[in-house]
Amino acid sequence: MTVLACVTALVAALALAVTPAPARAAGTLLSQGKPVTASSTENGGTPATAAVDGDPGTRWSSAAGDPQWLQVDLGTGSTISSVTLTWETAYATVYQLQTSTDGTTWKSLYTTTTGKGGTENLTVSGSGRYVRLTTTQRATQYGVSLWEFQVYGTAGTGSACSTANAALRRPATASSTENAGTPAGAAVDGDSGTRWSSAAADPQWLQVDLGSVQSVCGVQLSWETAYAKAYQIQVSTDGVSWTGVYSTSSGAGGTELVSLTGTGRYVRVYGTARATQYGYSLWEFQVFTGGTTTPPGDGATLLSYKKPATASTYQNANSCLDCTPAKAFDEDPATRWATSDVNGWVDPGWIAVDLGASAHITKVVLQWDPAYASAYQIQTSPDGVNWTSIYSTSSGKGFKETLNVDGTGRWVRMYGTARSNGYGYSLWTFDVYGTGGSPTAPPAPPADPGNPTHLVWSDEFNGPAGSKPDTAKWTQDPGNGQNGELEYYTNGDNTSMDGNGNLVIEARKEANGQYTSGRINTSDHFNFTYGHVEARIKVSGTQGLWPAFWLLGSNFKTGTPWPNCGEIDIMEHVGKVADSVYSTLHAPAYNGGNGYGSPYTVAGSDFASAFHTYALDWNSTRMTFSVDGKSFFTADRSTVEQTRGPWVYDHPFYIILNNAVGGDWPGAPDATTVLPQRMLVDYVRVSQ
């Protein structure tokens, strides 16, 4: 899921002092890739979006009439310092630049009656969320046309659109349901394997009650095959009177992420034209609202980060080297504390943290390893000697436990009295929230991707036949494979362009009987956190082949072992299962055969017979995997933490492409195997 950008507008007066300038004023380009609308378009090939796409070869053009306008939503109230208009031959001689805080009431920022066309760099002074060009006199008999409409300045600091799904498990109703197995609630249950479907008629609707009036900034629709070609998104404060905030007659199905602006307690998708003879069907209907996600401490401060820690014992051997008490407080979800495997698998067992000063404790978050406490207390102390219980349970469930507490002390302790199994106690994370103490601020989390996203990195593989992958983008990764693989990855002998716009990664059996293949990665060139990642690939397909498109945590290159670094498999295919591809997450608590993921199966098909687009939408709260635009698996952070273990994906990763031979999963080549086999990659693209 790529992530939405929607913020509260700054309400500010506009200081209007404008003079044309030979070069634009300093400032950040704010308009590129932002939502844009226009009074009209000449045709489908000259849309409004073409004026803010950063491509000087595409343009917006209007109908042949006056007046016309083009406006861009910067997403937040911003200070505007300059505007650049790059006109096509059909320019305006008379026009205004205007700004608005709400998209309704406009103030003039600049006016001219002597527009010259070409490239006009205008130094301005004003503020607003929306910027509009309004033309009132054309220079030609045609409409008006812009190659680029660029707004520069400083973005405001309003609240971003939350990445949390406000519709999750909220009350939902619908105009109809196909049957009892496809109720309205199935579209808001967070389960990508359940769905709502309607009767086979138009119109139909699905609505969700958010529980209170909120600023709505976007929705994500994960359609089943029966999708809407024409639909609206509507909001309402009372569930009776509805206001349309988005409309389309060209819905594409699959996963649609829609940026919008509206206010309401109820949000509705209202379908007016079906794409099939069936009804409408949604795997998931997600709603995003204004404001940042509330942190685990409900606004309280994290007090425990990197504070001195002690424990009854700790382990430093076998599967848990250096599992000291400090590891529970380092905000690294892939490191943990564990009691000693020599003398610590006993009751009681405890871990404590010194907050540095007395504090009011309001919340404790525990992320347990499978060695968890079924009975334990949370205790506080003023001196580290005398303890007071502020929470007690005899029914601990393990995984992630968020505890609302109320206590005072400088020290906080988890005091386990009953282990859940034959091992000791182990915590990935022990977070203490409240006020007071002597907190150390943890590192700022990475920013979620914007909406709409824009391309930040790509390779189209358009080199001549026989040329090698671009060494400014890819590093060859030679050596033996892992996981029981049989090939040797060569230093470029098995990776080259085919001259038709594809990278070829060829798996071969050499004359000496050795299997060889290719593996390349971006680790030395491009590492990134969050975004939309996709590749168009034609996989190899014979017994014993294992082509893959995946991401590995960049800290692997600096010494963090697998699986602590995290692994995101966007696409894996094994030749013995022709009709399926697989997407899987691997982390310390769930990896290998216990990885968290799902297959995508088209019964009776062969994925090796054609190109398919494999994609990941990744942000701080979820990952959604899709094939050819069809979303089939969503890993929700809260679900992962409460059912699998820590979420270890909030840091940079790099891209890997390889075509493995053999291995624990696909098995070895046999008498049916056909070699050589080519994995073809048309492109790889990353947007944020």
XYZ file of C-alpha atoms in Angstrom:
688
model
C 0.000 0.000 0.000
C 1.549 2.833 -0.908
C 0.689 5.653 1.787
C -1.472 8.655 1.588
C -0.565 12.348 2.177
C -3.289 14.555 3.562
C -2.913 17.353 6.057
C -4.775 20.133 7.724
C -4.463 23.360 5.775
C -2.640 26.296 7.279
C -4.888 29.269 7.712
C -2.701 32.234 6.878
C -3.059 35.593 5.227
C -1.281 36.016 1.934
C 1.318 38.720 1.553
C 1.129 39.571 -2.132
C 4.280 41.000 -3.582
C 5.208 39.567 -6.957
C 7.699 40.393 -9.684
C 8.807 38.323 -12.634
C 12.378 37.083 -12.202
C 14.976 35.700 -14.561
C 15.393 32.591 -12.419
C 13.188 30.990 -9.827
C 13.674 31.774 -6.139
C 15.193 29.216 -3.808
C 12.870 26.614 -2.343
C 11.799 23.013 -2.480
C 9.752 21.732 -5.416
C 6.397 21.085 -3.739
C 4.060 20.302 -6.623
C 5.618 17.336 -8.384
C 3.430 14.252 -8.223
C 0.770 15.975 -6.120
C -2.998 15.670 -6.819
C -3.994 18.008 -9.641
C -7.250 18.950 -11.364
C -8.197 21.152 -14.311
C -11.173 22.936 -15.807
C -10.905 20.763 -18.929
C -8.551 18.626 -21.005
C -8.114 18.588 -24.742
C -8.030 14.774 -24.856
C -6.992 11.708 -22.888
C -3.365 12.169 -23.902
C -3.020 15.586 -22.236
C -4.286 15.092 -18.658
C -3.831 17.537 -15.790
C -1.358 15.167 -14.118
C 1.087 15.586 -17.014
C 1.851 19.138 -15.838
C 3.191 17.970 -12.459
C 4.859 14.664 -13.379
C 8.385 16.047 -13.796
C 8.492 14.862 -17.409
C 9.180 17.762 -19.823
C 7.872 15.646 -22.703
C 4.301 15.346 -21.396
C 1.785 18.175 -21.096
C -1.648 19.293 -20.002
C -3.788 21.083 -22.553
C -7.270 22.497 -22.150
C -10.294 22.841 -24.368
C -10.258 25.839 -26.779
C -12.120 28.369 -24.663
C -11.700 31.012 -21.936
C -11.375 30.884 -18.975
C -9.400 27.759 -18.011
C -7.648 26.676 -14.822
C -5.220 24.118 -13.429
C -4.777 23.613 -9.688
C -2.507 21.506 -7.515
C -3.028 20.315 -3.940
C 0.300 20.566 -2.077
C -1.113 18.423 0.722
C -0.331 20.927 3.473
C -0.391 24.649 4.030
C 2.920 25.849 2.572
C 4.922 28.997 2.040
C 5.123 29.701 -1.704
C 8.294 31.412 -2.956
C 8.216 30.890 -6.724
C 6.257 29.344 -9.586
C 7.628 28.175 -12.931
C 5.312 27.880 -15.939
C 6.736 25.962 -18.882
C 4.301 26.701 -21.705
C 3.728 24.796 -24.880
C 3.074 26.980 -27.962
C -0.516 27.446 -26.810
C 0.105 29.837 -23.927
C -1.903 32.489 -22.063
C -1.347 36.238 -22.356
C -3.654 37.048 -19.440
C -3.662 34.899 -16.324
C -3.520 34.816 -12.521
C -1.808 32.662 -9.928
C -4.024 32.090 -6.899
C -3.726 30.322 -3.550
C -6.251 28.851 -1.164
C -6.276 27.213 2.236
C -9.359 25.104 1.494
C -9.665 24.829 -2.305
C -12.761 27.003 -2.249
C -11.817 30.577 -1.318
C -9.026 31.965 -3.497
C -6.643 34.922 -3.187
C -4.600 36.366 -6.018
C -0.863 35.754 -5.852
C 0.154 37.174 -9.231
C -1.595 38.771 -12.228
C -0.373 39.647 -15.716
C -1.851 40.847 -19.023
C 1.414 40.431 -20.928
C 2.266 36.768 -20.663
C 5.052 35.878 -23.106
C 4.877 32.086 -23.137
C 8.002 29.938 -23.109
C 9.342 29.452 -19.585
C 8.175 32.016 -17.053
C 9.921 32.032 -13.661
C 7.890 34.056 -11.172
C 9.156 35.031 -7.728
C 6.160 35.298 -5.400
C 5.323 35.640 -1.727
C 2.319 33.915 -0.218
C 1.009 30.786 1.441
C -1.684 28.181 1.025
C -2.343 24.515 0.470
C -3.758 24.870 -3.061
C -2.160 26.799 -5.927
C -4.112 27.551 -9.107
C -3.331 29.008 -12.503
C -6.406 30.727 -13.999
C -6.135 31.884 -17.605
C -8.576 34.404 -19.105
C -7.073 35.121 -22.531
C -5.323 32.694 -24.864
C -2.521 33.667 -27.206
C -3.731 31.302 -29.953
C -6.965 29.841 -31.252
C -6.214 26.651 -29.330
C -6.605 26.067 -25.606
C -3.801 26.622 -23.100
C -1.079 24.047 -22.593
C 1.700 23.529 -20.023
C 4.601 21.122 -20.167
C 5.220 21.735 -16.446
C 3.565 23.669 -13.584
C 6.124 23.870 -10.771
C 5.478 25.394 -7.353
C 8.445 26.012 -5.044
C 8.622 26.939 -1.377
C 8.584 25.404 2.076
C 6.076 22.743 3.082
C 4.105 23.277 6.260
C 4.179 20.993 9.255
C 0.523 20.020 9.527
C -0.564 16.579 10.664
C 0.084 13.920 8.025
C -2.491 11.442 6.899
C -2.322 8.451 9.222
C -1.208 5.109 7.835
C -3.499 3.358 10.340
C -6.695 1.870 8.931
C -9.517 3.780 10.665
C -12.092 1.345 9.265
C -10.512 -1.761 10.780
C -13.170 -3.816 12.590
C -15.566 -0.859 12.662
C -19.325 -1.431 12.086
C -20.047 -1.884 8.374
C -23.290 -2.158 6.415
C -24.084 -2.675 2.749
C -26.904 -2.311 0.251
C -26.910 -6.093 -0.203
C -24.806 -9.231 0.202
C -24.389 -12.077 -2.236
C -24.752 -14.655 0.531
C -24.128 -15.192 4.241
C -20.482 -16.002 3.575
C -19.721 -12.548 2.134
C -21.015 -10.052 4.734
C -20.209 -6.345 4.849
C -17.989 -6.838 7.898
C -15.625 -9.071 5.935
C -14.338 -5.998 4.063
C -13.162 -4.301 7.271
C -11.906 -7.295 9.283
C -8.244 -6.969 8.309
C -8.294 -10.445 6.743
C -7.308 -10.362 3.062
C -8.832 -13.806 2.600
C -12.417 -12.774 3.420
C -14.604 -10.458 1.355
C -17.879 -8.613 0.973
C -19.805 -9.175 -2.232
C -23.096 -7.668 -3.329
C -26.046 -8.745 -5.420
C -25.541 -8.531 -9.191
C -27.204 -5.154 -9.820
C -26.441 -1.420 -9.913
C -26.089 0.625 -7.790
C -24.611 -0.986 -4.675
C -22.800 0.445 -1.657
C -20.701 -0.460 1.358
C -20.314 1.939 4.282
C -18.315 1.992 7.493
C -18.924 3.916 10.711
C -15.648 5.406 12.028
C -17.270 6.145 15.391
C -16.743 9.917 15.299
C -16.482 12.736 12.778
C -12.950 12.709 11.347
C -10.916 14.281 8.566
C -10.779 11.623 5.838
C -7.786 11.813 3.528
C -7.886 8.576 1.570
C -9.150 5.055 1.043
C -7.680 1.835 -0.267
C -9.935 -0.575 -2.155
C -8.714 -4.155 -2.543
C -11.093 -5.522 -5.171
C -11.882 -9.126 -5.909
C -12.318 -9.964 -9.618
C -15.814 -8.439 -9.473
C -14.806 -4.781 -9.235
C -16.391 -1.405 -9.974
C -15.723 0.382 -13.218
C -17.567 3.492 -11.987
C -17.916 4.444 -8.347
C -17.834 7.284 -5.853
C -16.340 7.685 -2.398
C -18.797 9.566 -0.199
C -18.690 10.888 3.373
C -21.448 11.741 5.814
C -21.719 13.109 9.335
C -25.017 11.341 10.038
C -25.199 8.365 7.662
C -28.117 9.992 5.844
C -26.852 12.968 3.834
C -23.843 12.127 1.677
C -21.164 14.235 -0.004
C -19.070 12.892 -2.873
C -15.319 13.393 -2.365
C -14.043 11.201 -5.216
C -15.534 9.870 -8.438
C -14.245 7.762 -11.317
C -15.673 6.060 -14.377
C -12.466 4.182 -15.170
C -11.814 2.014 -12.127
C -9.060 -0.504 -12.804
C -9.772 -3.082 -10.115
C -6.970 -4.730 -8.147
C -5.741 -2.463 -5.373
C -6.737 1.196 -5.747
C -5.254 3.796 -3.403
C -7.250 7.025 -3.575
C -6.183 10.381 -2.125
C -9.059 12.677 -1.221
C -10.222 15.352 1.198
C -13.414 15.118 3.232
C -14.936 15.129 6.709
C -17.390 12.644 8.136
C -18.163 9.871 10.551
C -19.359 7.531 7.806
C -17.428 6.649 4.637
C -19.085 4.883 1.713
C -18.007 3.354 -1.586
C -20.952 3.729 -3.969
C -20.729 1.594 -7.114
C -22.698 2.645 -10.183
C -21.240 0.465 -12.959
C -19.899 -3.067 -12.544
C -16.951 -4.342 -14.543
C -18.423 -7.863 -14.733
C -21.819 -9.533 -14.808
C -21.443 -10.266 -11.102
C -21.942 -7.856 -8.212
C -19.278 -5.832 -6.435
C -16.734 -7.561 -4.229
C -14.064 -6.156 -1.892
C -11.436 -8.093 0.023
C -10.703 -4.982 2.086
C -12.016 -1.407 2.372
C -9.485 0.717 4.263
C -10.000 4.333 5.344
C -7.221 6.764 6.294
C -7.775 9.847 8.398
C -5.939 13.058 9.227
C -3.500 13.102 12.114
C -0.531 10.946 12.912
C -0.880 7.518 14.451
C -0.951 7.638 18.240
C 2.194 6.041 19.631
C 1.965 3.013 21.929
C 2.152 5.272 24.979
C -0.982 7.215 23.941
C 1.075 10.360 23.674
C 3.217 9.613 26.735
C 7.002 9.618 26.456
C 9.095 6.500 25.981
C 11.169 6.498 29.179
C 13.124 3.243 28.944
C 15.203 3.634 25.767
C 18.834 2.662 26.441
C 18.463 2.980 30.198
C 20.550 0.779 32.537
C 19.057 -2.693 32.840
C 19.561 -5.671 35.129
C 18.060 -9.152 35.272
C 17.979 -12.295 37.361
C 20.208 -13.977 34.716
C 20.941 -13.704 31.026
C 21.949 -16.085 28.234
C 25.165 -15.854 26.214
C 25.381 -19.179 24.430
C 23.859 -21.426 21.790
C 20.918 -19.794 20.018
C 21.035 -16.616 22.090
C 24.476 -15.043 22.143
C 24.835 -11.807 24.119
C 21.154 -11.771 25.101
C 21.757 -9.236 27.848
C 19.090 -7.202 29.682
C 20.039 -4.095 27.675
C 18.752 -5.758 24.488
C 15.156 -5.406 25.691
C 15.549 -1.617 25.836
C 17.563 -0.857 22.669
C 14.523 -0.371 20.369
C 15.984 -2.995 18.033
C 13.108 -5.454 17.510
C 15.524 -8.162 16.355
C 17.552 -8.375 19.603
C 16.323 -9.850 22.875
C 16.987 -10.600 26.517
C 16.699 -14.185 27.730
C 17.337 -15.841 31.078
C 20.376 -18.120 31.230
C 20.128 -21.596 29.742
C 22.407 -22.779 32.568
C 20.658 -21.548 35.711
C 17.848 -19.257 34.530
C 15.143 -21.678 33.431
C 13.516 -21.404 36.847
C 10.879 -19.347 38.630
C 10.940 -16.531 39.461
C 12.832 -14.662 36.745
C 12.965 -10.916 36.274
C 14.277 -7.967 34.270
C 14.391 -4.351 35.512
C 15.205 -0.917 34.100
C 16.426 2.244 35.839
C 14.610 5.263 34.330
C 17.162 7.687 35.817
C 14.626 9.599 37.928
C 11.212 9.105 39.425
C 8.443 8.811 36.825
C 4.702 8.348 36.510
C 4.260 5.095 34.578
C 1.128 4.853 32.398
C 1.852 2.093 29.895
C 4.135 -0.911 29.438
C 4.549 -2.794 26.151
C 6.053 -6.295 26.166
C 6.992 -8.154 22.969
C 7.640 -11.715 24.105
C 9.721 -14.440 22.536
C 8.000 -17.886 22.672
C 9.615 -18.208 26.111
C 7.030 -15.982 27.782
C 5.487 -15.608 31.219
C 2.033 -17.005 31.820
C 2.047 -15.352 35.258
C 3.927 -12.178 36.062
C 3.792 -8.745 37.680
C 4.859 -5.263 36.601
C 6.469 -3.631 39.612
C 7.900 -0.183 40.421
C 10.438 0.911 42.986
C 11.875 4.204 44.264
C 15.220 2.618 45.162
C 15.597 -0.634 43.216
C 15.128 -2.606 46.442
C 11.555 -2.201 47.620
C 8.947 -3.080 44.968
C 5.238 -2.319 44.481
C 3.069 -4.256 42.034
C 1.099 -2.085 39.581
C -0.071 -4.934 37.330
C -0.520 -8.670 37.809
C -1.781 -11.513 35.614
C -1.928 -15.289 35.710
C -3.094 -15.570 32.093
C -0.301 -14.036 30.025
C -0.695 -14.862 26.325
C 2.755 -14.024 25.025
C 3.541 -12.219 21.760
C 2.741 -8.483 22.149
C 1.047 -7.327 25.333
C 0.145 -3.655 25.799
C -0.620 -2.915 29.452
C -2.341 0.201 30.772
C -0.905 0.789 34.222
C -0.688 3.520 36.849
C 2.300 3.714 39.131
C 5.249 5.779 40.290
C 8.909 4.884 40.617
C 12.396 5.176 39.209
C 12.787 1.460 38.540
C 10.315 -0.735 36.633
C 10.473 -4.527 36.681
C 8.845 -7.484 34.961
C 8.722 -10.185 37.625
C 7.835 -13.589 36.161
C 6.418 -16.252 38.459
C 5.265 -18.924 35.983
C 6.922 -19.820 32.685
C 4.762 -20.816 29.728
C 6.991 -23.772 28.804
C 10.142 -25.602 29.808
C 12.439 -22.736 28.874
C 13.098 -19.472 30.680
C 11.859 -15.921 30.077
C 12.697 -13.880 26.997
C 11.653 -10.425 25.753
C 12.394 -8.788 22.420
C 11.124 -5.460 23.751
C 10.229 -4.002 27.150
C 8.982 -0.426 26.639
C 7.973 1.829 29.516
C 5.911 4.982 28.837
C 4.887 7.854 31.056
C 6.065 11.238 32.313
C 9.099 12.243 34.324
C 12.144 10.034 34.456
C 15.234 11.039 32.519
C 14.324 9.926 29.003
C 16.680 9.578 26.068
C 14.921 10.185 22.769
C 15.056 7.175 20.434
C 15.980 7.691 16.770
C 13.193 9.243 14.710
C 11.262 6.644 12.709
C 11.585 6.714 8.921
C 8.992 8.752 7.048
C 6.161 6.892 5.373
C 5.984 7.264 1.583
C 3.972 10.134 0.149
C 0.788 9.979 -1.814
C 0.787 10.013 -4.689
C 4.180 8.380 -4.920
C 6.793 9.325 -7.493
C 9.525 7.268 -9.086
C 12.812 7.435 -7.141
C 14.822 4.607 -8.738
C 14.467 2.276 -11.702
C 16.256 0.157 -14.261
C 14.541 -0.528 -17.581
C 17.335 -2.865 -18.848
C 17.433 -1.262 -22.288
C 21.111 -1.964 -22.975
C 22.365 -3.623 -26.160
C 22.399 -7.396 -26.456
C 25.207 -8.931 -24.426
C 25.833 -5.860 -22.262
C 26.017 -6.278 -18.494
C 23.777 -4.782 -15.795
C 24.526 -1.127 -15.024
C 27.369 -1.134 -12.479
C 26.081 2.165 -11.099
C 22.904 0.329 -10.050
C 23.790 -3.328 -9.560
C 26.556 -5.352 -7.938
C 27.268 -8.927 -9.012
C 26.990 -11.292 -6.046
C 29.172 -14.311 -6.897
C 29.623 -17.440 -4.801
C 27.749 -20.483 -3.648
C 24.069 -20.237 -2.876
C 22.396 -20.878 0.470
C 19.525 -23.134 1.552
C 20.962 -26.227 -0.108
C 21.222 -24.583 -3.551
C 23.427 -26.352 -6.093
C 24.545 -23.511 -8.358
C 27.607 -21.277 -8.312
C 26.707 -17.619 -8.936
C 29.214 -16.266 -11.449
C 30.645 -12.761 -11.600
C 28.514 -11.667 -14.537
C 28.822 -14.584 -16.967
C 25.158 -15.499 -16.463
C 23.629 -11.978 -16.404
C 23.271 -9.800 -19.511
C 20.818 -7.787 -21.627
C 18.985 -9.464 -24.493
C 18.720 -6.297 -26.597
C 14.913 -6.389 -26.364
C 14.624 -4.447 -23.122
C 15.161 -7.346 -20.736
C 17.763 -8.504 -18.264
C 18.499 -12.223 -18.640
C 19.589 -14.296 -15.639
C 20.431 -17.687 -17.087
C 20.750 -20.937 -15.121
C 22.987 -23.473 -16.880
C 24.595 -26.847 -16.451
C 28.200 -26.519 -17.588
C 30.232 -29.169 -19.400
C 31.893 -30.164 -16.116
C 28.481 -30.828 -14.536
C 28.537 -27.663 -12.387
C 25.350 -25.608 -12.251
C 25.880 -21.862 -12.703
C 23.541 -18.901 -12.538
C 23.394 -15.185 -11.706
C 22.578 -13.093 -8.656
C 22.707 -9.285 -8.527
C 21.781 -6.734 -5.868
C 21.624 -2.977 -5.256
C 23.353 -2.990 -1.839
C 26.257 -0.750 -2.901
C 24.050 1.675 -4.821
C 20.443 1.892 -3.641
C 18.945 1.142 -0.229
C 15.506 2.335 0.801
C 12.813 2.175 3.481
C 9.136 1.896 2.454
C 7.484 2.563 -0.893
C 5.987 0.822 -3.904
C 8.397 -1.707 -5.403
C 7.608 -3.642 -8.559
C 9.256 -5.701 -11.263
C 7.915 -7.201 -14.468
C 9.386 -10.683 -14.728
C 9.062 -13.832 -16.805
C 10.263 -16.549 -14.442
C 12.133 -19.686 -15.377
C 10.092 -22.834 -14.965
C 11.407 -26.376 -14.732
C 12.008 -28.853 -11.917
C 14.745 -27.614 -9.574
C 14.638 -23.907 -10.547
C 13.961 -21.199 -7.949
C 13.815 -17.637 -9.403
C 13.252 -14.801 -6.906
C 12.748 -11.034 -6.543
C 13.356 -10.032 -2.937
C 14.656 -7.509 -0.413
C 17.229 -8.026 2.333
C 17.876 -5.722 5.295
C 20.845 -3.485 4.506
C 22.319 -4.054 7.974
C 23.158 -7.569 6.788
C 26.104 -5.964 4.967
C 27.376 -4.447 8.215
C 27.258 -7.564 10.344
C 23.651 -8.129 11.407
C 22.990 -11.809 10.759
C 20.051 -13.307 8.925
C 17.201 -13.421 9.877
C 17.707 -10.528 12.320
C 18.203 -8.195 9.357
C 14.782 -9.087 7.950
C 13.894 -10.493 4.536
C 10.971 -9.545 2.282
C 10.316 -12.014 -0.523
C 8.188 -10.201 -3.082
C 8.176 -13.135 -5.496
C 9.509 -16.669 -5.347
C 8.616 -19.415 -7.801
C 9.550 -23.076 -7.709
C 9.463 -25.001 -10.954
C 7.627 -27.977 -9.511
C 4.577 -25.752 -8.743
C 3.972 -24.033 -12.069
C 0.731 -22.247 -11.172
C 1.861 -20.454 -7.987
C 4.191 -17.715 -6.798
C 4.914 -16.882 -3.162
C 5.381 -13.779 -0.998
C 6.910 -14.268 2.454
C 8.410 -12.342 5.391
C 11.317 -13.695 7.430
C 12.395 -12.414 10.861
C 14.061 -13.884 13.968
C 10.774 -15.228 15.365
C 9.367 -16.487 12.044
C 11.617 -17.659 9.225
C 12.399 -20.452 6.831
C 9.472 -22.849 6.663
C 7.779 -20.789 9.404
C 7.957 -17.526 7.461
C 4.814 -15.396 7.310
C 3.334 -15.233 3.828
C 0.976 -16.573 1.221
C 0.970 -18.143 -2.237
C -0.786 -16.561 -5.201
C -2.247 -19.341 -7.326
C -3.940 -19.296 -10.711
C -5.043 -22.911 -10.989
C -3.855 -24.633 -14.143
C -1.619 -21.754 -15.245
C 2.144 -21.621 -15.719
C 3.780 -18.448 -14.459
C 6.841 -19.220 -16.586
C 4.815 -18.847 -19.785
C 4.451 -15.039 -19.661
C 5.565 -11.827 -18.006
C 3.824 -10.816 -14.786
C 4.197 -7.748 -12.569
C 5.111 -8.511 -8.970
C 4.734 -5.657 -6.494
C 4.992 -4.673 -2.844
C 3.400 -1.673 -1.125
C 5.272 -1.159 2.153
C 4.904 1.352 4.960
C 5.263 1.505 8.742
C 2.026 -0.368 9.446
C 1.609 -2.956 6.695
C 2.862 -4.624 3.540
C 0.561 -5.528 0.665
C 1.715 -7.923 -2.045
C 0.155 -8.073 -5.504
C 0.503 -9.802 -8.862
C -0.574 -7.936 -11.998
C -2.296 -5.356 -9.804
C -4.276 -7.954 -7.840
C -3.631 -7.699 -4.112
C -3.549 -11.147 -2.497
C -1.717 -10.862 0.842
C -1.435 -8.102 3.429
C 0.891 -8.391 6.406
C -0.545 -6.012 8.991
C 2.016 -4.930 11.582
C -0.314 -5.328 14.550
C -1.325 -8.814 13.387
C 2.299 -9.848 12.926
C 3.286 -8.588 16.384
C 0.319 -10.257 18.079
C 0.550 -13.611 16.294
C 4.104 -14.088 14.971
C 6.682 -11.847 16.629
C 8.536 -8.571 16.139
C 8.140 -6.373 13.058
C 11.735 -5.842 11.854
C 11.134 -3.850 8.667
C 11.506 -0.165 9.662
C 14.983 0.293 8.208
C 16.692 0.289 4.787
C 16.609 -2.759 2.516
C 18.213 -3.532 -0.849
C 16.929 -5.381 -3.917
C 18.083 -8.835 -5.035
C 17.346 -10.742 -8.263
C 18.509 -14.321 -8.666
C 17.695 -17.582 -10.450
C 18.648 -20.421 -8.110
C 19.174 -24.082 -9.009
C 18.146 -26.690 -6.482
C 17.666 -26.016 -2.794
C 15.686 -27.289 0.149
C 12.389 -26.041 -1.238
C 12.393 -26.743 -5.016
C 14.514 -29.865 -4.774
C 17.262 -30.830 -7.209
C 16.989 -30.979 -10.997
C 15.978 -34.393 -12.279
C 15.461 -36.178 -15.596
C 12.591 -33.831 -16.473
C 14.634 -30.664 -15.954
C 15.339 -28.579 -19.059
C 18.462 -26.371 -18.977
C 19.493 -23.698 -19.689
C 16.615 -21.670 -18.245
C 16.271 -17.887 -18.544
C 14.662 -15.558 -16.036
C 13.732 -12.335 -17.896
C 13.326 -9.005 -16.101
C 11.696 -6.188 -18.078
C 12.148 -3.540 -15.366
C 12.493 -2.857 -11.651
C 10.982 0.361 -10.220
C 10.735 1.952 -6.794
C 8.371 4.828 -5.970
C 8.013 6.754 -2.717
